[in-house]
Short mmCIF file of C-alpha atoms in Angstrom, two decimals:
data_model
loop_
_atom_site.label_atom_id
_atom_site.label_comp_id
_atom_site.label_asym_id
_atom_site.label_seq_id
_atom_site.Cartn_x
_atom_site.Cartn_y
_atom_site.Cartn_z
CA GLU A 100 -7.67 -20.49 1.13
CA VAL A 101 -7.91 -16.74 0.58
CA GLN A 102 -4.80 -15.64 -1.24
CA LEU A 103 -3.23 -13.57 -3.96
CA VAL A 104 -0.29 -15.07 -5.83
CA GLU A 105 1.88 -12.94 -8.06
CA SER A 106 4.08 -14.18 -10.88
CA GLY A 107 5.99 -12.86 -13.86
CA GLY A 108 8.82 -11.00 -12.17
CA GLY A 109 12.43 -11.38 -13.20
CA VAL A 110 15.52 -9.63 -14.47
CA VAL A 111 15.12 -7.42 -17.53
CA ARG A 112 17.33 -4.92 -19.31
CA PRO A 113 16.47 -1.20 -19.35
CA GLY A 114 13.90 -0.55 -22.04
CA GLY A 115 12.54 -4.06 -21.79
CA SER A 116 9.08 -5.35 -20.89
CA LEU A 117 7.49 -7.67 -18.36
CA ARG A 118 3.94 -8.74 -17.65
CA LEU A 119 3.03 -9.40 -14.05
CA SER A 120 0.09 -11.60 -13.14
CA CYS A 121 -1.84 -12.04 -9.93
CA ALA A 122 -4.06 -15.06 -9.36
CA ALA A 123 -6.78 -14.66 -6.74
CA SER A 124 -8.33 -17.59 -4.92
CA GLY A 125 -10.82 -17.95 -2.10
CA ILE A 126 -12.46 -14.60 -2.87
CA THR A 127 -15.17 -13.32 -5.21
CA PHE A 128 -12.64 -11.48 -7.34
CA GLU A 129 -15.13 -9.36 -9.29
CA ASP A 130 -16.39 -7.79 -6.05
CA TYR A 131 -13.15 -5.92 -5.46
CA GLY A 132 -11.01 -3.18 -6.83
CA MET A 133 -7.36 -4.15 -7.07
CA SER A 134 -4.02 -2.39 -7.06
CA TRP A 135 -0.33 -2.95 -7.59
CA VAL A 136 1.98 -1.57 -4.91
CA ARG A 137 5.77 -1.74 -5.14
CA GLN A 138 8.60 -1.53 -2.67
CA ALA A 139 12.16 -0.94 -3.79
CA PRO A 140 14.82 -2.72 -1.70
CA GLY A 141 15.09 -0.98 1.67
CA LYS A 142 12.57 1.68 0.66
CA GLY A 143 8.96 2.55 1.39
CA LEU A 144 5.68 1.53 -0.18
CA GLU A 145 4.65 3.13 -3.47
CA TRP A 146 1.19 2.72 -4.97
CA VAL A 147 1.68 2.04 -8.69
CA SER A 148 -1.69 1.43 -10.28
CA GLY A 149 -5.29 0.59 -9.44
CA ILE A 150 -8.36 -0.72 -11.23
CA ASN A 151 -12.01 -0.85 -10.21
CA TRP A 152 -14.09 -4.01 -10.10
CA ASN A 153 -14.98 -4.17 -13.80
CA GLY A 154 -11.92 -2.52 -15.31
CA GLY A 155 -13.85 0.60 -16.24
CA SER A 156 -11.68 2.90 -14.13
CA THR A 157 -7.92 2.80 -13.79
CA GLY A 158 -5.22 5.00 -12.32
CA TYR A 159 -1.44 5.26 -12.32
CA VAL A 160 1.28 7.01 -10.41
CA ASP A 161 2.84 9.71 -12.59
CA SER A 162 6.16 7.92 -12.93
CA VAL A 163 4.61 4.96 -14.80
CA LYS A 164 1.94 6.69 -16.88
CA GLY A 165 2.27 5.77 -20.52
CA ARG A 166 4.55 2.83 -19.72
CA PHE A 167 2.46 0.52 -17.51
CA THR A 168 -1.04 -0.82 -18.15
CA ILE A 169 -3.22 -2.49 -15.55
CA SER A 170 -5.96 -4.89 -16.54
CA ARG A 171 -8.05 -7.69 -15.12
CA ASP A 172 -9.94 -10.78 -16.24
CA ASN A 173 -12.73 -11.52 -13.79
CA ALA A 174 -13.51 -14.83 -15.52
CA LYS A 175 -9.96 -15.96 -14.69
CA ASN A 176 -9.79 -14.28 -11.27
CA SER A 177 -6.66 -12.53 -12.43
CA LEU A 178 -5.02 -9.13 -12.33
CA TYR A 179 -2.24 -8.04 -14.67
CA LEU A 180 0.36 -5.31 -15.01
CA GLN A 181 1.99 -4.85 -18.40
CA MET A 182 5.25 -2.98 -17.88
CA ASN A 183 7.02 -1.47 -20.90
CA SER A 184 10.07 0.77 -21.28
CA LEU A 185 11.35 -0.40 -17.92
CA ARG A 186 13.88 1.71 -16.05
CA ALA A 187 16.33 0.99 -13.26
CA GLU A 188 14.09 2.90 -10.87
CA ASP A 189 11.30 0.37 -11.50
CA THR A 190 13.34 -2.25 -9.64
CA ALA A 191 11.18 -3.37 -6.73
CA LEU A 192 9.05 -6.05 -5.16
CA TYR A 193 5.61 -5.75 -6.73
CA TYR A 194 2.62 -6.61 -4.57
CA CYS A 195 -0.88 -7.42 -5.78
CA VAL A 196 -3.36 -5.93 -3.32
CA ARG A 197 -7.10 -6.16 -2.74
CA GLU A 198 -9.11 -3.03 -2.00
CA ASN A 199 -11.94 -3.62 0.41
CA GLU A 200 -14.67 -0.99 0.11
CA GLY A 201 -16.56 -2.88 2.81
CA ILE A 202 -13.98 -1.56 5.26
CA ALA A 203 -13.38 1.83 3.65
CA PRO A 204 -12.88 3.12 0.08
CA GLY A 205 -9.50 2.04 -1.24
CA VAL A 206 -8.33 0.30 1.93
CA PHE A 207 -5.92 -2.55 1.26
CA ASP A 208 -6.79 -5.59 3.33
CA LEU A 209 -5.20 -8.49 1.45
CA TRP A 210 -1.68 -8.60 0.03
CA GLY A 211 0.17 -11.15 -2.04
CA GLN A 212 3.74 -12.05 -1.18
CA GLY A 213 5.10 -10.11 -4.12
CA THR A 214 7.13 -10.75 -7.26
CA MET A 215 10.54 -9.17 -7.72
CA VAL A 216 11.35 -7.08 -10.77
CA THR A 217 14.98 -6.17 -11.38
CA VAL A 218 15.88 -3.80 -14.20
CA SER A 219 19.58 -3.95 -14.88
CA SER A 220 21.99 -4.05 -17.78
CA ASP B 242 -1.91 14.27 -7.52
CA ILE B 243 -2.25 14.22 -3.75
CA GLN B 244 1.06 14.11 -1.89
CA MET B 245 1.41 12.71 1.61
CA THR B 246 4.12 14.00 3.92
CA GLN B 247 4.81 11.77 6.89
CA SER B 248 6.99 12.68 9.85
CA PRO B 249 9.30 11.86 11.39
CA SER B 250 11.01 9.49 8.97
CA SER B 251 12.53 7.65 11.92
CA LEU B 252 11.97 7.62 15.63
CA SER B 253 13.79 6.02 18.56
CA ALA B 254 11.73 5.22 21.62
CA SER B 255 11.60 2.92 24.61
CA VAL B 256 9.09 0.32 25.71
CA GLY B 257 6.30 2.12 27.55
CA ASP B 258 6.77 5.43 25.72
CA ARG B 259 3.95 7.30 24.04
CA VAL B 260 4.73 8.09 20.42
CA THR B 261 2.99 10.12 17.74
CA ILE B 262 3.47 9.99 13.98
CA THR B 263 1.98 12.65 11.75
CA CYS B 264 0.80 12.61 8.15
CA ARG B 265 -0.12 15.69 6.13
CA ALA B 266 -1.97 15.70 2.82
CA SER B 267 -1.33 18.26 0.10
CA GLN B 268 -5.09 18.88 -0.12
CA SER B 269 -8.10 18.00 1.95
CA ILE B 270 -8.87 14.29 1.91
CA SER B 271 -11.67 14.27 4.50
CA THR B 272 -11.04 11.08 6.50
CA PHE B 273 -9.87 8.91 3.58
CA LEU B 274 -6.68 8.18 5.50
CA HIS B 275 -5.45 4.81 6.69
CA TRP B 276 -2.44 3.53 8.66
CA TYR B 277 -0.42 0.35 8.10
CA GLN B 278 2.33 -1.39 10.06
CA GLN B 279 5.07 -3.31 8.28
CA LYS B 280 7.62 -5.53 9.97
CA PRO B 281 10.81 -6.68 8.19
CA GLY B 282 10.16 -9.39 5.62
CA ARG B 283 6.39 -9.12 6.06
CA VAL B 284 3.58 -7.55 4.08
CA PRO B 285 1.90 -4.48 5.60
CA ASP B 286 -0.96 -4.91 8.04
CA LEU B 287 -3.90 -2.52 8.26
CA LEU B 288 -4.04 -0.83 11.68
CA ILE B 289 -6.50 2.03 11.35
CA PHE B 290 -8.92 3.00 8.59
CA ALA B 291 -10.95 6.13 7.94
CA ALA B 292 -8.52 8.10 10.09
CA SER B 293 -9.68 6.80 13.46
CA THR B 294 -11.31 3.35 13.29
CA LEU B 295 -9.25 0.51 14.67
CA GLN B 296 -9.09 -2.58 12.47
CA SER B 297 -10.37 -5.72 14.16
CA GLY B 298 -7.73 -7.35 16.34
CA VAL B 299 -5.52 -4.26 16.65
CA PRO B 300 -4.66 -3.40 20.27
CA SER B 301 -6.36 -0.37 21.78
CA ARG B 302 -3.02 1.30 22.49
CA PHE B 303 -3.13 2.36 18.82
CA SER B 304 -5.29 5.34 17.93
CA GLY B 305 -5.74 7.71 15.03
CA THR B 306 -7.09 11.22 14.72
CA GLY B 307 -7.52 13.90 12.12
CA SER B 308 -9.48 15.03 9.11
CA GLY B 309 -8.89 17.29 6.15
CA THR B 310 -5.13 17.55 5.78
CA ASP B 311 -3.60 16.67 9.15
CA PHE B 312 -3.60 13.25 10.77
CA THR B 313 -1.85 11.50 13.62
CA LEU B 314 -1.18 7.94 14.69
CA THR B 315 -0.50 7.51 18.40
CA ILE B 316 0.76 4.49 20.29
CA SER B 317 -0.03 5.11 23.93
CA SER B 318 2.45 2.69 25.51
CA LEU B 319 4.99 1.06 23.22
CA GLN B 320 5.33 -2.69 23.35
CA PRO B 321 8.28 -4.68 21.96
CA GLU B 322 6.18 -5.94 19.04
CA ASP B 323 5.38 -2.37 17.93
CA PHE B 324 8.85 -1.66 16.62
CA ALA B 325 8.22 -1.58 12.89
CA THR B 326 7.68 0.84 10.01
CA TYR B 327 4.39 2.72 9.79
CA TYR B 328 2.79 4.14 6.65
CA CYS B 329 -0.15 6.40 6.06
CA GLN B 330 -2.21 6.05 2.87
CA GLN B 331 -4.77 8.34 1.28
CA THR B 332 -7.63 6.98 -0.82
CA TYR B 333 -9.57 10.18 -1.48
CA ASN B 334 -9.82 9.63 -5.25
CA THR B 335 -9.74 5.89 -5.86
CA PRO B 336 -8.50 4.08 -7.85
CA LEU B 337 -5.69 6.58 -7.25
CA SER B 338 -3.85 6.34 -3.93
CA THR B 339 -0.68 7.57 -2.26
CA PHE B 340 1.43 6.37 0.66
CA GLY B 341 3.47 8.49 3.00
CA GLN B 342 7.22 7.92 3.03
CA GLY B 343 7.05 5.78 6.16
CA THR B 344 8.21 6.14 9.77
CA LYS B 345 10.67 3.60 11.10
CA LEU B 346 10.15 3.12 14.81
CA GLU B 347 13.27 1.76 16.50
CA ILE B 348 14.17 0.73 20.01
CA LYS B 349 16.16 3.31 21.94
#
């Protein structure tokens, strides 16, 4: 079955850290760029970070630069997001998303169900 | 960074109406513009990619136009299942990307 399954979310205090993971199955993981997209409760979608197929190119939204690090392990079919110095405004559902260049550059055509991150004291 | 301004933020309409949602980029993005539909409790679905190409399985009442900085999503005749939130996304400089703020389409 083609799917992305996120894990690693939870409740953390401001200033704390979490590491999100995304396990891909049913796809040739190394063929695709990947991204993390978040959605705060009742709010819109926000692209957080992206990585190309081999990890050689990464990008971040300004609000997480210097605090979050995206990485991937193609041998393990896995995507990661290391989140440090967490803030209340990072509270959101975090989605792992596949980019499908076969459709169009950067288009997201496969989404996980998300993992919730809550930053609260 | 490229900013995307989507309007309106919300819209009330009736079944059978024609509706248009606009998305403006802070700089030219050619046609690296895509539209998604999200229903409550669901992940977003891709509707239109490259500004005007309908994703497989999407009804033909959906259409997209534009290039450069100005883009539109049109639904020619609203159906009950179309009431949802719509987002534009630019992918001009991957792996960077940006979404618009979203347009919530509600039943009048």
